[in-house]
Amino acid sequence: MDPQKLKDNFALVGANGIEVAEYFYADLFAREPGLRPMFPVAMAKQHEVLLAALAQIVSSVDDPDTLVPFLRDLGRHHHGFGVTGDHYAPVGASLLATLAYFSGPEWNEDLERDWTAAYGLVAKVMTEAVAVS
């Protein structure tokens, strides 16, 4: 996993602003309609929260001392909303679909592999935080 490639790609994707979050949630709810009730009816604030969390994760992807505590807190917080380990796979699939869409022609197998590895780490730390708390 190349942290700089992730940061550069997220800068490209993030330039699309709130559209990224809107696309992500539309994809997620299409994949897993049963997840929709876990979220507020009005999603504007949720869109901002998602983008802020992604920005924090990407900015500290090469700093485990910052990243791991943030992910542990995020995992515990999500667990409080009813998130289970089974939810991480569709979220990851929607994240990858969103990144691919907004990356356009920049998306390739290397980026997909790096993002898959990064998300795998995120999901692992978040789920383990709940298991040990």
mmCIF file with all atom_site columns, C-alpha atoms in Angstrom:
data_model
loop_
_atom_site.group_PDB
_atom_site.id
_atom_site.type_symbol
_atom_site.label_atom_id
_atom_site.label_alt_id
_atom_site.label_comp_id
_atom_site.label_asym_id
_atom_site.label_entity_id
_atom_site.label_seq_id
_atom_site.pdbx_PDB_ins_code
_atom_site.Cartn_x
_atom_site.Cartn_y
_atom_site.Cartn_z
_atom_site.occupancy
_atom_site.B_iso_or_equiv
_atom_site.pdbx_formal_charge
_atom_site.auth_seq_id
_atom_site.auth_comp_id
_atom_site.auth_asym_id
_atom_site.auth_atom_id
_atom_site.pdbx_PDB_model_num
ATOM 1   C CA . MET A 1 1   ? 0.000   0.000  0.000   1.00 0.00 ? 1   MET A CA 1
ATOM 2   C CA . ASP A 1 2   ? 1.401   3.334  -1.105  1.00 0.00 ? 2   ASP A CA 1
ATOM 3   C CA . PRO A 1 3   ? 0.191   6.092  1.264   1.00 0.00 ? 3   PRO A CA 1
ATOM 4   C CA . GLN A 1 4   ? 1.157   8.882  -1.128  1.00 0.00 ? 4   GLN A CA 1
ATOM 5   C CA . LYS A 1 5   ? -0.847  7.319  -3.967  1.00 0.00 ? 5   LYS A CA 1
ATOM 6   C CA . LEU A 1 6   ? -3.856  7.128  -1.642  1.00 0.00 ? 6   LEU A CA 1
ATOM 7   C CA . LYS A 1 7   ? -3.435  10.763 -0.624  1.00 0.00 ? 7   LYS A CA 1
ATOM 8   C CA . ASP A 1 8   ? -3.037  11.926 -4.223  1.00 0.00 ? 8   ASP A CA 1
ATOM 9   C CA . ASN A 1 9   ? -6.050  9.932  -5.358  1.00 0.00 ? 9   ASN A CA 1
ATOM 10  C CA . PHE A 1 10  ? -8.195  11.161 -2.485  1.00 0.00 ? 10  PHE A CA 1
ATOM 11  C CA . ALA A 1 11  ? -7.268  14.748 -3.366  1.00 0.00 ? 11  ALA A CA 1
ATOM 12  C CA . LEU A 1 12  ? -8.571  14.093 -6.885  1.00 0.00 ? 12  LEU A CA 1
ATOM 13  C CA . VAL A 1 13  ? -11.738 12.403 -5.639  1.00 0.00 ? 13  VAL A CA 1
ATOM 14  C CA . GLY A 1 14  ? -12.319 14.868 -2.808  1.00 0.00 ? 14  GLY A CA 1
ATOM 15  C CA . ALA A 1 15  ? -12.312 17.782 -5.246  1.00 0.00 ? 15  ALA A CA 1
ATOM 16  C CA . ASN A 1 16  ? -15.859 16.652 -6.090  1.00 0.00 ? 16  ASN A CA 1
ATOM 17  C CA . GLY A 1 17  ? -16.983 17.585 -2.585  1.00 0.00 ? 17  GLY A CA 1
ATOM 18  C CA . ILE A 1 18  ? -20.362 16.511 -1.328  1.00 0.00 ? 18  ILE A CA 1
ATOM 19  C CA . GLU A 1 19  ? -21.097 14.621 -4.566  1.00 0.00 ? 19  GLU A CA 1
ATOM 20  C CA . VAL A 1 20  ? -18.680 11.958 -3.340  1.00 0.00 ? 20  VAL A CA 1
ATOM 21  C CA . ALA A 1 21  ? -20.737 11.315 -0.216  1.00 0.00 ? 21  ALA A CA 1
ATOM 22  C CA . GLU A 1 22  ? -24.010 11.421 -2.139  1.00 0.00 ? 22  GLU A CA 1
ATOM 23  C CA . TYR A 1 23  ? -22.709 8.847  -4.612  1.00 0.00 ? 23  TYR A CA 1
ATOM 24  C CA . PHE A 1 24  ? -21.328 6.647  -1.830  1.00 0.00 ? 24  PHE A CA 1
ATOM 25  C CA . TYR A 1 25  ? -24.606 6.509  0.077   1.00 0.00 ? 25  TYR A CA 1
ATOM 26  C CA . ALA A 1 26  ? -26.683 6.007  -3.068  1.00 0.00 ? 26  ALA A CA 1
ATOM 27  C CA . ASP A 1 27  ? -24.457 3.061  -3.956  1.00 0.00 ? 27  ASP A CA 1
ATOM 28  C CA . LEU A 1 28  ? -24.531 1.676  -0.414  1.00 0.00 ? 28  LEU A CA 1
ATOM 29  C CA . PHE A 1 29  ? -28.319 1.852  -0.115  1.00 0.00 ? 29  PHE A CA 1
ATOM 30  C CA . ALA A 1 30  ? -28.730 0.273  -3.557  1.00 0.00 ? 30  ALA A CA 1
ATOM 31  C CA . ARG A 1 31  ? -26.467 -2.606 -2.478  1.00 0.00 ? 31  ARG A CA 1
ATOM 32  C CA . GLU A 1 32  ? -27.941 -2.963 1.001   1.00 0.00 ? 32  GLU A CA 1
ATOM 33  C CA . PRO A 1 33  ? -31.354 -1.313 1.315   1.00 0.00 ? 33  PRO A CA 1
ATOM 34  C CA . GLY A 1 34  ? -31.647 -2.699 4.841   1.00 0.00 ? 34  GLY A CA 1
ATOM 35  C CA . LEU A 1 35  ? -28.953 -0.277 5.991   1.00 0.00 ? 35  LEU A CA 1
ATOM 36  C CA . ARG A 1 36  ? -30.964 2.829  5.096   1.00 0.00 ? 36  ARG A CA 1
ATOM 37  C CA . PRO A 1 37  ? -32.953 2.900  8.371   1.00 0.00 ? 37  PRO A CA 1
ATOM 38  C CA . MET A 1 38  ? -29.665 3.187  10.310  1.00 0.00 ? 38  MET A CA 1
ATOM 39  C CA . PHE A 1 39  ? -29.252 6.714  8.938   1.00 0.00 ? 39  PHE A CA 1
ATOM 40  C CA . PRO A 1 40  ? -31.168 9.967  9.374   1.00 0.00 ? 40  PRO A CA 1
ATOM 41  C CA . VAL A 1 41  ? -33.795 10.943 6.828   1.00 0.00 ? 41  VAL A CA 1
ATOM 42  C CA . ALA A 1 42  ? -31.906 14.141 6.028   1.00 0.00 ? 42  ALA A CA 1
ATOM 43  C CA . MET A 1 43  ? -28.393 13.090 5.053   1.00 0.00 ? 43  MET A CA 1
ATOM 44  C CA . ALA A 1 44  ? -26.631 16.463 4.645   1.00 0.00 ? 44  ALA A CA 1
ATOM 45  C CA . LYS A 1 45  ? -24.863 16.272 8.016   1.00 0.00 ? 45  LYS A CA 1
ATOM 46  C CA . GLN A 1 46  ? -24.006 12.595 7.436   1.00 0.00 ? 46  GLN A CA 1
ATOM 47  C CA . HIS A 1 47  ? -22.394 13.518 4.115   1.00 0.00 ? 47  HIS A CA 1
ATOM 48  C CA . GLU A 1 48  ? -20.154 16.012 5.908   1.00 0.00 ? 48  GLU A CA 1
ATOM 49  C CA . VAL A 1 49  ? -19.282 13.484 8.626   1.00 0.00 ? 49  VAL A CA 1
ATOM 50  C CA . LEU A 1 50  ? -18.309 10.853 6.051   1.00 0.00 ? 50  LEU A CA 1
ATOM 51  C CA . LEU A 1 51  ? -16.071 13.221 4.111   1.00 0.00 ? 51  LEU A CA 1
ATOM 52  C CA . ALA A 1 52  ? -14.399 14.468 7.295   1.00 0.00 ? 52  ALA A CA 1
ATOM 53  C CA . ALA A 1 53  ? -13.723 10.913 8.501   1.00 0.00 ? 53  ALA A CA 1
ATOM 54  C CA . LEU A 1 54  ? -12.300 9.881  5.126   1.00 0.00 ? 54  LEU A CA 1
ATOM 55  C CA . ALA A 1 55  ? -10.097 12.978 5.039   1.00 0.00 ? 55  ALA A CA 1
ATOM 56  C CA . GLN A 1 56  ? -8.802  12.229 8.553   1.00 0.00 ? 56  GLN A CA 1
ATOM 57  C CA . ILE A 1 57  ? -8.095  8.593  7.683   1.00 0.00 ? 57  ILE A CA 1
ATOM 58  C CA . VAL A 1 58  ? -6.298  9.423  4.445   1.00 0.00 ? 58  VAL A CA 1
ATOM 59  C CA . SER A 1 59  ? -4.285  12.260 5.963   1.00 0.00 ? 59  SER A CA 1
ATOM 60  C CA . SER A 1 60  ? -2.976  9.964  8.701   1.00 0.00 ? 60  SER A CA 1
ATOM 61  C CA . VAL A 1 61  ? -2.662  6.761  6.647   1.00 0.00 ? 61  VAL A CA 1
ATOM 62  C CA . ASP A 1 62  ? 1.119   6.860  7.133   1.00 0.00 ? 62  ASP A CA 1
ATOM 63  C CA . ASP A 1 63  ? 0.919   7.790  10.833  1.00 0.00 ? 63  ASP A CA 1
ATOM 64  C CA . PRO A 1 64  ? -0.308  4.766  12.828  1.00 0.00 ? 64  PRO A CA 1
ATOM 65  C CA . ASP A 1 65  ? -0.003  6.616  16.148  1.00 0.00 ? 65  ASP A CA 1
ATOM 66  C CA . THR A 1 66  ? -2.720  8.984  14.948  1.00 0.00 ? 66  THR A CA 1
ATOM 67  C CA . LEU A 1 67  ? -4.681  6.658  12.699  1.00 0.00 ? 67  LEU A CA 1
ATOM 68  C CA . VAL A 1 68  ? -5.205  3.665  14.987  1.00 0.00 ? 68  VAL A CA 1
ATOM 69  C CA . PRO A 1 69  ? -6.732  5.568  17.949  1.00 0.00 ? 69  PRO A CA 1
ATOM 70  C CA . PHE A 1 70  ? -8.987  7.473  15.539  1.00 0.00 ? 70  PHE A CA 1
ATOM 71  C CA . LEU A 1 71  ? -10.178 4.198  13.955  1.00 0.00 ? 71  LEU A CA 1
ATOM 72  C CA . ARG A 1 72  ? -10.728 2.563  17.335  1.00 0.00 ? 72  ARG A CA 1
ATOM 73  C CA . ASP A 1 73  ? -12.924 5.470  18.424  1.00 0.00 ? 73  ASP A CA 1
ATOM 74  C CA . LEU A 1 74  ? -14.729 5.377  15.099  1.00 0.00 ? 74  LEU A CA 1
ATOM 75  C CA . GLY A 1 75  ? -15.347 1.642  15.461  1.00 0.00 ? 75  GLY A CA 1
ATOM 76  C CA . ARG A 1 76  ? -16.788 2.023  18.948  1.00 0.00 ? 76  ARG A CA 1
ATOM 77  C CA . HIS A 1 77  ? -18.910 4.966  17.817  1.00 0.00 ? 77  HIS A CA 1
ATOM 78  C CA . HIS A 1 78  ? -20.301 3.017  14.843  1.00 0.00 ? 78  HIS A CA 1
ATOM 79  C CA . HIS A 1 79  ? -20.987 0.006  17.039  1.00 0.00 ? 79  HIS A CA 1
ATOM 80  C CA . GLY A 1 80  ? -23.182 2.255  19.175  1.00 0.00 ? 80  GLY A CA 1
ATOM 81  C CA . PHE A 1 81  ? -25.311 2.870  16.078  1.00 0.00 ? 81  PHE A CA 1
ATOM 82  C CA . GLY A 1 82  ? -25.753 -0.856 15.513  1.00 0.00 ? 82  GLY A CA 1
ATOM 83  C CA . VAL A 1 83  ? -22.967 -1.420 13.006  1.00 0.00 ? 83  VAL A CA 1
ATOM 84  C CA . THR A 1 84  ? -21.773 -5.033 12.962  1.00 0.00 ? 84  THR A CA 1
ATOM 85  C CA . GLY A 1 85  ? -18.903 -6.798 11.272  1.00 0.00 ? 85  GLY A CA 1
ATOM 86  C CA . ASP A 1 86  ? -21.207 -7.834 8.418   1.00 0.00 ? 86  ASP A CA 1
ATOM 87  C CA . HIS A 1 87  ? -21.708 -4.198 7.442   1.00 0.00 ? 87  HIS A CA 1
ATOM 88  C CA . TYR A 1 88  ? -18.070 -3.580 6.583   1.00 0.00 ? 88  TYR A CA 1
ATOM 89  C CA . ALA A 1 89  ? -18.026 -5.560 3.304   1.00 0.00 ? 89  ALA A CA 1
ATOM 90  C CA . PRO A 1 90  ? -20.815 -3.621 1.558   1.00 0.00 ? 90  PRO A CA 1
ATOM 91  C CA . VAL A 1 91  ? -19.417 -0.333 2.868   1.00 0.00 ? 91  VAL A CA 1
ATOM 92  C CA . GLY A 1 92  ? -16.025 -1.256 1.438   1.00 0.00 ? 92  GLY A CA 1
ATOM 93  C CA . ALA A 1 93  ? -17.564 -2.220 -1.903  1.00 0.00 ? 93  ALA A CA 1
ATOM 94  C CA . SER A 1 94  ? -19.420 1.108  -2.058  1.00 0.00 ? 94  SER A CA 1
ATOM 95  C CA . LEU A 1 95  ? -16.286 3.008  -1.110  1.00 0.00 ? 95  LEU A CA 1
ATOM 96  C CA . LEU A 1 96  ? -14.293 1.342  -3.880  1.00 0.00 ? 96  LEU A CA 1
ATOM 97  C CA . ALA A 1 97  ? -17.090 1.968  -6.386  1.00 0.00 ? 97  ALA A CA 1
ATOM 98  C CA . THR A 1 98  ? -17.180 5.629  -5.365  1.00 0.00 ? 98  THR A CA 1
ATOM 99  C CA . LEU A 1 99  ? -13.422 6.046  -5.588  1.00 0.00 ? 99  LEU A CA 1
ATOM 100 C CA . ALA A 1 100 ? -13.352 4.364  -8.994  1.00 0.00 ? 100 ALA A CA 1
ATOM 101 C CA . TYR A 1 101 ? -16.181 6.530  -10.301 1.00 0.00 ? 101 TYR A CA 1
ATOM 102 C CA . PHE A 1 102 ? -14.635 9.829  -9.214  1.00 0.00 ? 102 PHE A CA 1
ATOM 103 C CA . SER A 1 103 ? -11.106 8.786  -10.197 1.00 0.00 ? 103 SER A CA 1
ATOM 104 C CA . GLY A 1 104 ? -12.204 8.315  -13.786 1.00 0.00 ? 104 GLY A CA 1
ATOM 105 C CA . PRO A 1 105 ? -9.349  7.295  -16.063 1.00 0.00 ? 105 PRO A CA 1
ATOM 106 C CA . GLU A 1 106 ? -6.867  7.576  -13.181 1.00 0.00 ? 106 GLU A CA 1
ATOM 107 C CA . TRP A 1 107 ? -8.384  4.433  -11.602 1.00 0.00 ? 107 TRP A CA 1
ATOM 108 C CA . ASN A 1 108 ? -6.294  1.316  -12.177 1.00 0.00 ? 108 ASN A CA 1
ATOM 109 C CA . GLU A 1 109 ? -5.487  -2.050 -10.615 1.00 0.00 ? 109 GLU A CA 1
ATOM 110 C CA . ASP A 1 110 ? -2.729  -0.612 -8.420  1.00 0.00 ? 110 ASP A CA 1
ATOM 111 C CA . LEU A 1 111 ? -5.039  2.015  -6.928  1.00 0.00 ? 111 LEU A CA 1
ATOM 112 C CA . GLU A 1 112 ? -7.755  -0.562 -6.414  1.00 0.00 ? 112 GLU A CA 1
ATOM 113 C CA . ARG A 1 113 ? -5.286  -2.837 -4.639  1.00 0.00 ? 113 ARG A CA 1
ATOM 114 C CA . ASP A 1 114 ? -4.000  -0.001 -2.434  1.00 0.00 ? 114 ASP A CA 1
ATOM 115 C CA . TRP A 1 115 ? -7.490  1.178  -1.501  1.00 0.00 ? 115 TRP A CA 1
ATOM 116 C CA . THR A 1 116 ? -8.605  -2.390 -0.826  1.00 0.00 ? 116 THR A CA 1
ATOM 117 C CA . ALA A 1 117 ? -5.648  -2.889 1.511   1.00 0.00 ? 117 ALA A CA 1
ATOM 118 C CA . ALA A 1 118 ? -6.273  0.443  3.232   1.00 0.00 ? 118 ALA A CA 1
ATOM 119 C CA . TYR A 1 119 ? -9.956  -0.296 3.745   1.00 0.00 ? 119 TYR A CA 1
ATOM 120 C CA . GLY A 1 120 ? -9.108  -3.769 5.009   1.00 0.00 ? 120 GLY A CA 1
ATOM 121 C CA . LEU A 1 121 ? -6.929  -2.175 7.682   1.00 0.00 ? 121 LEU A CA 1
ATOM 122 C CA . VAL A 1 122 ? -9.641  0.339  8.579   1.00 0.00 ? 122 VAL A CA 1
ATOM 123 C CA . ALA A 1 123 ? -12.289 -2.380 8.922   1.00 0.00 ? 123 ALA A CA 1
ATOM 124 C CA . LYS A 1 124 ? -9.946  -4.616 10.928  1.00 0.00 ? 124 LYS A CA 1
ATOM 125 C CA . VAL A 1 125 ? -9.040  -1.924 13.466  1.00 0.00 ? 125 VAL A CA 1
ATOM 126 C CA . MET A 1 126 ? -12.638 -0.734 13.787  1.00 0.00 ? 126 MET A CA 1
ATOM 127 C CA . THR A 1 127 ? -14.049 -4.228 14.353  1.00 0.00 ? 127 THR A CA 1
ATOM 128 C CA . GLU A 1 128 ? -11.259 -5.215 16.759  1.00 0.00 ? 128 GLU A CA 1
ATOM 129 C CA . ALA A 1 129 ? -11.919 -2.076 18.813  1.00 0.00 ? 129 ALA A CA 1
ATOM 130 C CA . VAL A 1 130 ? -15.435 -3.312 19.478  1.00 0.00 ? 130 VAL A CA 1
ATOM 131 C CA . ALA A 1 131 ? -14.301 -6.863 20.233  1.00 0.00 ? 131 ALA A CA 1
ATOM 132 C CA . VAL A 1 132 ? -11.904 -5.729 22.983  1.00 0.00 ? 132 VAL A CA 1
ATOM 133 C CA . SER A 1 133 ? -14.038 -2.999 24.513  1.00 0.00 ? 133 SER A CA 1
#
